[in-house]
Tab-separated table of C-alpha atoms and ligand atoms in Angstrom:
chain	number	residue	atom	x	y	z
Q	1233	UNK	CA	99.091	99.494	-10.005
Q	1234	UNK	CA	101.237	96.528	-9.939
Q	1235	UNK	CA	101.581	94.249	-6.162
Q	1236	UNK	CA	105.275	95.510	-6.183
Q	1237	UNK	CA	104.389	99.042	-7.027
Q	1238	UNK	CA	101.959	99.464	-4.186
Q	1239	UNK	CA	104.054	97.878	-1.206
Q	1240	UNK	CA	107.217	99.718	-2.436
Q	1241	UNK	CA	105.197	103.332	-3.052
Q	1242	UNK	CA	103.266	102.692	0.327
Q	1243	UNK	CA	104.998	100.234	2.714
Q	1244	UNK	CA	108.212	100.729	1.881
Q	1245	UNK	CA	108.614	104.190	3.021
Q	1246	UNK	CA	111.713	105.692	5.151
Q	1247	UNK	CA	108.820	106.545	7.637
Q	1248	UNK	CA	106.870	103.886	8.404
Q	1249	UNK	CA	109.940	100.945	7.470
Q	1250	UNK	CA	113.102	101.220	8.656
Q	1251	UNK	CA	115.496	99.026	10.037
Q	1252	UNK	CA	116.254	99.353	13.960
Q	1253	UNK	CA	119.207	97.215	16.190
Q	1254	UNK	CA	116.717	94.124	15.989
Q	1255	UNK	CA	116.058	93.988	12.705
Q	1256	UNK	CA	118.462	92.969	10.649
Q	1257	UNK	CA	116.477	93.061	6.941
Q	1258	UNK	CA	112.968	94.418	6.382
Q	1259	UNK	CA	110.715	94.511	3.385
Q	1260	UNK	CA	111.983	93.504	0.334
Q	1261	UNK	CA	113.047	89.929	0.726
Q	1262	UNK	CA	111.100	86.412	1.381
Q	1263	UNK	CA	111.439	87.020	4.930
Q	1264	UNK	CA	112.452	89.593	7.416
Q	1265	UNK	CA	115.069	88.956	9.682
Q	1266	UNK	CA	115.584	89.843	13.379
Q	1267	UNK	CA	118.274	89.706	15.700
Q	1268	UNK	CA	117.431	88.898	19.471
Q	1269	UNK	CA	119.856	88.898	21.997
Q	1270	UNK	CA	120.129	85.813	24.210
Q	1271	UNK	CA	119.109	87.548	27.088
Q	1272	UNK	CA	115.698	88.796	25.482
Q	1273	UNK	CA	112.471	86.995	24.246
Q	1274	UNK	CA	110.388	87.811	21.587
Q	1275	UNK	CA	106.516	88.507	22.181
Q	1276	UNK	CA	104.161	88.008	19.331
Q	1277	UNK	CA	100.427	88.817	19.310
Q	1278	UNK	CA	98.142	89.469	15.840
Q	1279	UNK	CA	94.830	90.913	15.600
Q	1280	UNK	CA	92.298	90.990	12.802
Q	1281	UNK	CA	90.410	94.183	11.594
Q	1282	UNK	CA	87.197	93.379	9.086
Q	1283	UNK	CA	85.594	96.399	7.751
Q	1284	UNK	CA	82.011	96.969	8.928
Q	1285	UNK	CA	83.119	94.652	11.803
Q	1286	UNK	CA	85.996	96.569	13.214
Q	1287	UNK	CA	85.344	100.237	11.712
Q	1288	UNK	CA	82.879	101.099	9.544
Q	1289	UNK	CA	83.990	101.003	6.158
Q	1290	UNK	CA	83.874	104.574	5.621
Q	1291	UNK	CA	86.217	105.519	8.571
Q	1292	UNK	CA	89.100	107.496	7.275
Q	1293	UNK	CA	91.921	105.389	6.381
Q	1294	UNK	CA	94.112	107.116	8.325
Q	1295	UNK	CA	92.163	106.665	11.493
Q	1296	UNK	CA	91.312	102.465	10.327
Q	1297	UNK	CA	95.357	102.424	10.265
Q	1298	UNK	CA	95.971	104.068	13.707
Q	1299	UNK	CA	93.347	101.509	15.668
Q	1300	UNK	CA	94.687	98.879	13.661
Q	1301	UNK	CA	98.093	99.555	15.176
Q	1302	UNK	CA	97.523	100.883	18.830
Q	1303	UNK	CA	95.150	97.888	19.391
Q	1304	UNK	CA	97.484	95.112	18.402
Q	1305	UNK	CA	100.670	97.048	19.867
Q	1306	UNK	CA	98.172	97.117	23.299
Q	1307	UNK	CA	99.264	93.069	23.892
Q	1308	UNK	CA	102.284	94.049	23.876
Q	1309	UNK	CA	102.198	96.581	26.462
Q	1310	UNK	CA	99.832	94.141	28.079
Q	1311	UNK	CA	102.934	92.035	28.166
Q	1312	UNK	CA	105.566	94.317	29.456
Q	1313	UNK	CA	107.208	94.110	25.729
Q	1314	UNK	CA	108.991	96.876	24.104
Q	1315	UNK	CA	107.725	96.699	20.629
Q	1316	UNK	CA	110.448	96.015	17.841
Q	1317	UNK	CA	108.805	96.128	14.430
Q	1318	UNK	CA	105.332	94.774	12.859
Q	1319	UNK	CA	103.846	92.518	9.719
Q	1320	UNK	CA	100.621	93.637	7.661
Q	1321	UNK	CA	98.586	91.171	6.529
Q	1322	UNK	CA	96.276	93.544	3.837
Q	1323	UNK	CA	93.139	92.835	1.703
Q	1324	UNK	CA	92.045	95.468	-0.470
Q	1325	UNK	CA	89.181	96.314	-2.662
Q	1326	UNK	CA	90.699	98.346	-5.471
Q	1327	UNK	CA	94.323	100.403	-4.952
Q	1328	UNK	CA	92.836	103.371	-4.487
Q	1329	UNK	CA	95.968	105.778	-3.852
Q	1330	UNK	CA	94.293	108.416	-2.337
Q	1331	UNK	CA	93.326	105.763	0.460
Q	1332	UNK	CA	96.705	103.914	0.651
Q	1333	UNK	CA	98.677	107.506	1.025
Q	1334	UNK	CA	96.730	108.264	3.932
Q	1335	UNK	CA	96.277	104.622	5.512
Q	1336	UNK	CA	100.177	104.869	4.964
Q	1337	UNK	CA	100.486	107.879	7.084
Q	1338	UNK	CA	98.412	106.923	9.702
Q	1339	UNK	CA	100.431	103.642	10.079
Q	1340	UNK	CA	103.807	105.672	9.819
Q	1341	UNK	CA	102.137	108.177	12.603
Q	1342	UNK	CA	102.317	105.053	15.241
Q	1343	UNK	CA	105.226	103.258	14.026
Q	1344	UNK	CA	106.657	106.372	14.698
Q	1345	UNK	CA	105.148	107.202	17.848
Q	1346	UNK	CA	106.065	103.564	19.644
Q	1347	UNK	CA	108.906	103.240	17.761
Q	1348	UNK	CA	107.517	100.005	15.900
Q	1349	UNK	CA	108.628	100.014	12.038
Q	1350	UNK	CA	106.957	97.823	9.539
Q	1351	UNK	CA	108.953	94.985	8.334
Q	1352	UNK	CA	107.354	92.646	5.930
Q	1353	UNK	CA	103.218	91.259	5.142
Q	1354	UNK	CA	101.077	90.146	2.403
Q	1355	UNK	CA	98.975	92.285	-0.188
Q	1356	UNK	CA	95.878	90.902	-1.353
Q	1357	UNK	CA	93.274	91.971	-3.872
Q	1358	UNK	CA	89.343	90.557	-1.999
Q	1359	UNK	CA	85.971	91.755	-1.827
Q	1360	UNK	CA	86.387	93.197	1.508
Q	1361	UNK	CA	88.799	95.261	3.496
Q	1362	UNK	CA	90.424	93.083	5.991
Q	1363	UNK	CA	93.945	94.562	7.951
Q	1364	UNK	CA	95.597	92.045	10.170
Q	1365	UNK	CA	98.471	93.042	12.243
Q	1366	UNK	CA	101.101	91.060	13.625
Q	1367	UNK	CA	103.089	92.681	16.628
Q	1368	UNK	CA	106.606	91.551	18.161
Q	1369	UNK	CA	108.255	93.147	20.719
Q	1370	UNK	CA	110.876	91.837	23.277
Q	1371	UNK	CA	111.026	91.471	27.325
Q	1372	UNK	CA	114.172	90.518	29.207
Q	1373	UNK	CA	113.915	87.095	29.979
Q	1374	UNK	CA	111.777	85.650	32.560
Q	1375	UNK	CA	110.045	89.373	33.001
Q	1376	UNK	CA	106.646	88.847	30.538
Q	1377	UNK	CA	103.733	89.818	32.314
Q	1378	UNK	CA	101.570	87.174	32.571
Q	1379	UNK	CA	97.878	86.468	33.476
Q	1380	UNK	CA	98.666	83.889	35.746
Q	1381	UNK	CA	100.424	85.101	39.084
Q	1382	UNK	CA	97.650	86.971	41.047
Q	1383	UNK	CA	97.919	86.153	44.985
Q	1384	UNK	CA	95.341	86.035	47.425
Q	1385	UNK	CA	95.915	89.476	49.125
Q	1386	UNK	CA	97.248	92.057	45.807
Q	1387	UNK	CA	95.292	94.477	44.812
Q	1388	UNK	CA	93.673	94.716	41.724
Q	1389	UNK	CA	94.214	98.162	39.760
Q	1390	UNK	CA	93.354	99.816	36.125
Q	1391	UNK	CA	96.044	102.298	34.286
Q	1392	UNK	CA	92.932	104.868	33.374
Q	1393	UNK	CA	89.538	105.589	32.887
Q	1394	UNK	CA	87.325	102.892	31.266
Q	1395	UNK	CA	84.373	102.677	29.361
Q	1396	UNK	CA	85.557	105.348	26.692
Q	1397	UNK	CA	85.880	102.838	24.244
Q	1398	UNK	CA	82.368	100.968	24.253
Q	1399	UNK	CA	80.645	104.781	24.854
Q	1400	UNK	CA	82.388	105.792	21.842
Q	1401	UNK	CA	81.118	103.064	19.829
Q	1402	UNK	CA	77.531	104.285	19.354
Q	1403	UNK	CA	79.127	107.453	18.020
Q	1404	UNK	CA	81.355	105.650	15.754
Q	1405	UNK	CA	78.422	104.102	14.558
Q	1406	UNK	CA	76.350	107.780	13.798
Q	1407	UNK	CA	74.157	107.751	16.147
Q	1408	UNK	CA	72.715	111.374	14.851
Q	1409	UNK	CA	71.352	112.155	18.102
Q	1410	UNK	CA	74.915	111.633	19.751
Q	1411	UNK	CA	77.291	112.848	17.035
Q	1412	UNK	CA	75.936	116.699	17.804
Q	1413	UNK	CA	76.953	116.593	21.715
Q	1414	UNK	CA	80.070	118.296	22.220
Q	1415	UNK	CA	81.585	115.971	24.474
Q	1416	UNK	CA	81.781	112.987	22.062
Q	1417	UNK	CA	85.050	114.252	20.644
Q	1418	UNK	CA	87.455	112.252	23.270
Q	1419	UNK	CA	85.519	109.203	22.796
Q	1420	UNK	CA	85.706	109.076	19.020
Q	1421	UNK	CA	89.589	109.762	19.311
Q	1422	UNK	CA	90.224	107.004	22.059
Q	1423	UNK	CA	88.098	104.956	19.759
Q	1424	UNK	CA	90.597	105.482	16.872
Q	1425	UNK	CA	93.498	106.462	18.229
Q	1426	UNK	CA	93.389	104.136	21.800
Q	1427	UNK	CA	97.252	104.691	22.709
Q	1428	UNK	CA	98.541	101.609	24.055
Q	1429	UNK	CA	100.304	101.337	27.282
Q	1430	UNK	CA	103.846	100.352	26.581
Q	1431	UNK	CA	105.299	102.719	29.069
Q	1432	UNK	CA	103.483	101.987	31.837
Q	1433	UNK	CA	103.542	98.637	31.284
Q	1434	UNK	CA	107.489	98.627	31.618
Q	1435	UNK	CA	106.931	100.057	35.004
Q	1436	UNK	CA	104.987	97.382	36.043
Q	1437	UNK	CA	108.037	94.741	35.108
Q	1438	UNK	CA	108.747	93.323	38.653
Q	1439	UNK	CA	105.816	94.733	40.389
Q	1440	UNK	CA	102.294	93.062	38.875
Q	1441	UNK	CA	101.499	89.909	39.466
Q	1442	UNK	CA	99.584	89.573	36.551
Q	1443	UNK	CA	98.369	91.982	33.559
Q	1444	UNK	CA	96.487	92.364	30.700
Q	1445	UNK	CA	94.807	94.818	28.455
Q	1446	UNK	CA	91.242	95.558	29.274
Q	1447	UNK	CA	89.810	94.719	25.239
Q	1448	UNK	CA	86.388	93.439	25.926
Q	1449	UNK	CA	85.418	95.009	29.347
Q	1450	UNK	CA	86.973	95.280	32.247
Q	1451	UNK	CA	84.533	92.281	34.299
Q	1452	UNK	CA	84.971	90.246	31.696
Q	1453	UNK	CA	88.908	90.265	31.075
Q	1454	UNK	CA	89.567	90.380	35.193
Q	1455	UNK	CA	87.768	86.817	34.932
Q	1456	UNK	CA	90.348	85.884	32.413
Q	1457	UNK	CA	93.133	86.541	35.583
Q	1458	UNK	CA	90.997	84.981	38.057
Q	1459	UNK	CA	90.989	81.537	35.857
Q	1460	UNK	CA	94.413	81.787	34.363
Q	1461	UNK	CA	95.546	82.223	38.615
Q	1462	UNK	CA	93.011	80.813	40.297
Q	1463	UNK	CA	91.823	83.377	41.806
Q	1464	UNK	CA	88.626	85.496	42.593
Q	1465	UNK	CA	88.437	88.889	42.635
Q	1466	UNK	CA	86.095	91.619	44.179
Q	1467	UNK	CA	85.800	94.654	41.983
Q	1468	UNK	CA	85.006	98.359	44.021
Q	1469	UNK	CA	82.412	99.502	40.849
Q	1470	UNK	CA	82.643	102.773	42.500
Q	1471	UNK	CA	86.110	103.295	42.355
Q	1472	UNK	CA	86.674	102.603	38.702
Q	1473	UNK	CA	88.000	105.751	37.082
Q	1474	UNK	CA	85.593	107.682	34.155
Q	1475	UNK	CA	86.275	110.359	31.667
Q	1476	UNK	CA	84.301	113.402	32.638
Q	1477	UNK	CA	83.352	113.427	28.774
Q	1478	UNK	CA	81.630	109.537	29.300
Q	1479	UNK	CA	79.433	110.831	32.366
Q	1480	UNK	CA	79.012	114.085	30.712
Q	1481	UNK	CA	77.552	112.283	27.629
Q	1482	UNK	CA	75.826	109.078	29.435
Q	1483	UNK	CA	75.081	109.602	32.882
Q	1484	UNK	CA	76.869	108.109	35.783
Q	1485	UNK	CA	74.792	104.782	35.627
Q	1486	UNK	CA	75.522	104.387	32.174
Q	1487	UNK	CA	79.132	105.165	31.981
Q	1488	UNK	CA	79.583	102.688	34.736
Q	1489	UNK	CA	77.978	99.834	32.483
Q	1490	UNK	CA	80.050	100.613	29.625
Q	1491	UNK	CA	83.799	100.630	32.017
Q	1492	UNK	CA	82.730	97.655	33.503
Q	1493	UNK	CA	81.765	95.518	30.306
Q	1494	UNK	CA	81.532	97.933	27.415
Q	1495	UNK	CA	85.451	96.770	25.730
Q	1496	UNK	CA	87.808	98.502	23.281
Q	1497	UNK	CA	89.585	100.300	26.439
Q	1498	UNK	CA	93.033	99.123	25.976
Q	1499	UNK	CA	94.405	100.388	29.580
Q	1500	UNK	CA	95.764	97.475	31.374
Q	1501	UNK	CA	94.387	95.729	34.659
Q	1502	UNK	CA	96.672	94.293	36.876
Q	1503	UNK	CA	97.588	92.881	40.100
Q	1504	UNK	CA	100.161	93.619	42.701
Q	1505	UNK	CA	100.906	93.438	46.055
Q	1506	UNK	CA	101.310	97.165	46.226
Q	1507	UNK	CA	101.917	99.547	43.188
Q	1508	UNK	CA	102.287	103.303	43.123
Q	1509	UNK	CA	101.289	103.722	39.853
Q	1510	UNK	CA	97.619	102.910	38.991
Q	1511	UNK	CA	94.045	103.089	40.173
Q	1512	UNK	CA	93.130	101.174	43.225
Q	1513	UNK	CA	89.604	99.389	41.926
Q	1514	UNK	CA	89.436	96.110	43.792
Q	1515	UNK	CA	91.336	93.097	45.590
Q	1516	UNK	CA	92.349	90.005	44.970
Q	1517	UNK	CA	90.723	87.003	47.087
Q	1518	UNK	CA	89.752	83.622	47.438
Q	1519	UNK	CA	87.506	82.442	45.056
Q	1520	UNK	CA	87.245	81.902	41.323
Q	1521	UNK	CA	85.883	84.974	39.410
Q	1522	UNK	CA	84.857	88.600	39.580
Q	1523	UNK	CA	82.292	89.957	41.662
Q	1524	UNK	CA	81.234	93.193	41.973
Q	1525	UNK	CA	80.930	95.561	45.134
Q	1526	UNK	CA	78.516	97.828	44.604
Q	1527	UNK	CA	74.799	97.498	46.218
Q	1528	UNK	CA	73.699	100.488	44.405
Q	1529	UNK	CA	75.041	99.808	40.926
Q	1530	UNK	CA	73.734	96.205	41.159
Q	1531	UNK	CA	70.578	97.264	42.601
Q	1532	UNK	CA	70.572	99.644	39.268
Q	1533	UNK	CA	70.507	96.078	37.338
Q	1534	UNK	CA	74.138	95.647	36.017
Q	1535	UNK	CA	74.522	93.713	32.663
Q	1536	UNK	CA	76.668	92.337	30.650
Q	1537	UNK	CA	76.843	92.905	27.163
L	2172	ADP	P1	106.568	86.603	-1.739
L	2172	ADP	O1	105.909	86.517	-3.084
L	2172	ADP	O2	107.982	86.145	-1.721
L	2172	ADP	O3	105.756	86.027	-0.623
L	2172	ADP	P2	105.582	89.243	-1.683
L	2172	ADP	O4	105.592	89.597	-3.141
L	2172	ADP	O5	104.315	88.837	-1.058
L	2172	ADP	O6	106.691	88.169	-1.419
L	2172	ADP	O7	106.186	90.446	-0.863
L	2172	ADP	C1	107.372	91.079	-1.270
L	2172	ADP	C2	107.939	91.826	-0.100
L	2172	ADP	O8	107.045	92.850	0.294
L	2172	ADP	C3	108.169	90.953	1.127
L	2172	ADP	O9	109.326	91.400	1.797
L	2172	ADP	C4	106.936	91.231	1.990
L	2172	ADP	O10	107.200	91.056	3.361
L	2172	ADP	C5	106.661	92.680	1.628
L	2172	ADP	N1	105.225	93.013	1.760
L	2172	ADP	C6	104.183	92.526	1.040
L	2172	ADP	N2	103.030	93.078	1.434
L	2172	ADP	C7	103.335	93.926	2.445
L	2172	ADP	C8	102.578	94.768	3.287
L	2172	ADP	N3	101.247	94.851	3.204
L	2172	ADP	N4	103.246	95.476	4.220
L	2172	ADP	C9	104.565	95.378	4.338
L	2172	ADP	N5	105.340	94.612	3.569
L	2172	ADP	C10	104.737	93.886	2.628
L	2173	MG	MG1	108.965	84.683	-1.533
């Protein structure tokens, strides 16, 4: 199958590629073209998928396409954005059309889904599977959510349960003994399918101080606010919220290790001086980085990992 052949057969599909009031020409040209209005500004953020890195290489393409997607379109909900279209950077093995027609639909599924059509990339023949994504979306101006305006005082809260995504990824990786528990389905979907926070985020426009998505665990990306405001934070370990299918699975102890540093969560932590949307976990003080409140848990010997 000829370059052409594939992206126009694949990418180029009514579905997944359409044009919206932003952009002005898709795929098909040397470039696409976007219109944004004076009053907006355009958010850009790109991530990198590497098989056996990212997913195991023998995921189902439909699934590899839907992380692929939510995870990317996450920094833009971390961001307050409203997503306008995305690029796709692809290396492939072999054209395998079986593969593309579902990798298609699960890309379509989300474009769909967050209203985010696919405008333009790169196809590339390599040794290994590689997906990178590039995300733009658009805030009114002056409204992005940044990491950098947390005040001694807000409180520090989490849009949902955490630790789904690092539990999951022992099952992802076939762990026999976990795959036959009944309670791992959740995890594997929020593993593949981790539905990024765009609406919630927009809710948050005028209210957090600062935001981000929680992508390598939640200790670890809070530090990222306390440097980029110069802040610390104290985090209430017991009031960060779980899945009953992560306890159910792990234990109490051990689901609180994995929403605390375990990653691949993409619900958003943020600050604000009061919000009614949100979990309550912690506060924002004096200081310079996270620590955690929680005699017990500590006493347990908390790690990061
Ligand atoms: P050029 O040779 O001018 O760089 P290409 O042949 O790489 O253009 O791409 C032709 C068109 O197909 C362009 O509009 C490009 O954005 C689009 N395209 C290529 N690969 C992809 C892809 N993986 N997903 C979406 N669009 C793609
Ligand atoms: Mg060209």
């Amino acid at each position: 199958m000829k370059e052409f052949e594939l992206i126009e057969q694949y990418f180029q599909q009514q579905k997944l590629s359409w044009c919206n009031s932003h952009i002005n020409l898709s795929i098909g040209d040397d470039c696409a073209v976007l219109d944004i209005p004076s009053q907006q500004q355009l958010c850009i953020s790109m991530d990198t998928l590497i098989e056996d890195v990212h997913f195991p290489k023998d995921a189902k393409p439909f699934d590899i396409a839907t992380r692929a997607l939510c995870v990317t379109l996450s920094d833009l909900a971390a961001m307050g954005a409203t997503p306008i279209g995305f690029t796709l950077g692809i290396t492939l093995p072999e054209a395998n059309p079986s593969w593309l027609n579902n990798f298609s639909q699960g890309l379509a599924d989300m474009a769909q889904r967050y209203q985010c059509p696919l405008m333009g990339g790169d196809t590339t023949k390599g040794p290994i599977l590689v997906i990178t994504i590039q995300v733009h979306g658009v805030v009114e101006k002056g409204c992005a959510l940044t990491r950098s305006g947390a005040c001694v005082g807000d409180k520090v809260y989490v849009s949902g349960n955490m630790g789904d995504g690092g539990g999951a990824l022992p099952i992802v990786l076939a762990d026999p003994a976990l795959k036959k528990a009944e309670s791992v389905c959740p995890l594997t979907q929020h593993f593949y399918k981790p539905l990024p926070q765009i609406e919630f985020a927009q809710s948050l426009i005028g209210v957090a101080s600062a935001c981000l998505d929680v992508s390598d665990g939640l200790v670890q990306d809070l530090n990222h606010i306390c440097k980029k405001s110069g802040v610390g934070i104290e985090l209430n370990a017991s009031k960060v919220p779980l899945s009953a299918a992560l306890v159910a699975l792990y234990g109490r102890e051990q689901a609180l290790q994995y929403a605390l540093s375990g990653g691949d969560d993409y619900q958003l932590a943020y600050t604000a001086a009061h919000c009614e949307n949100g979990i309550c976990v912690g506060q924002v003080v004096a200081g310079n980085e996270v620590s955690i409140l929680d005699g017990e848990l500590l006493a347990a010997g908390f790690q990061h990992f």
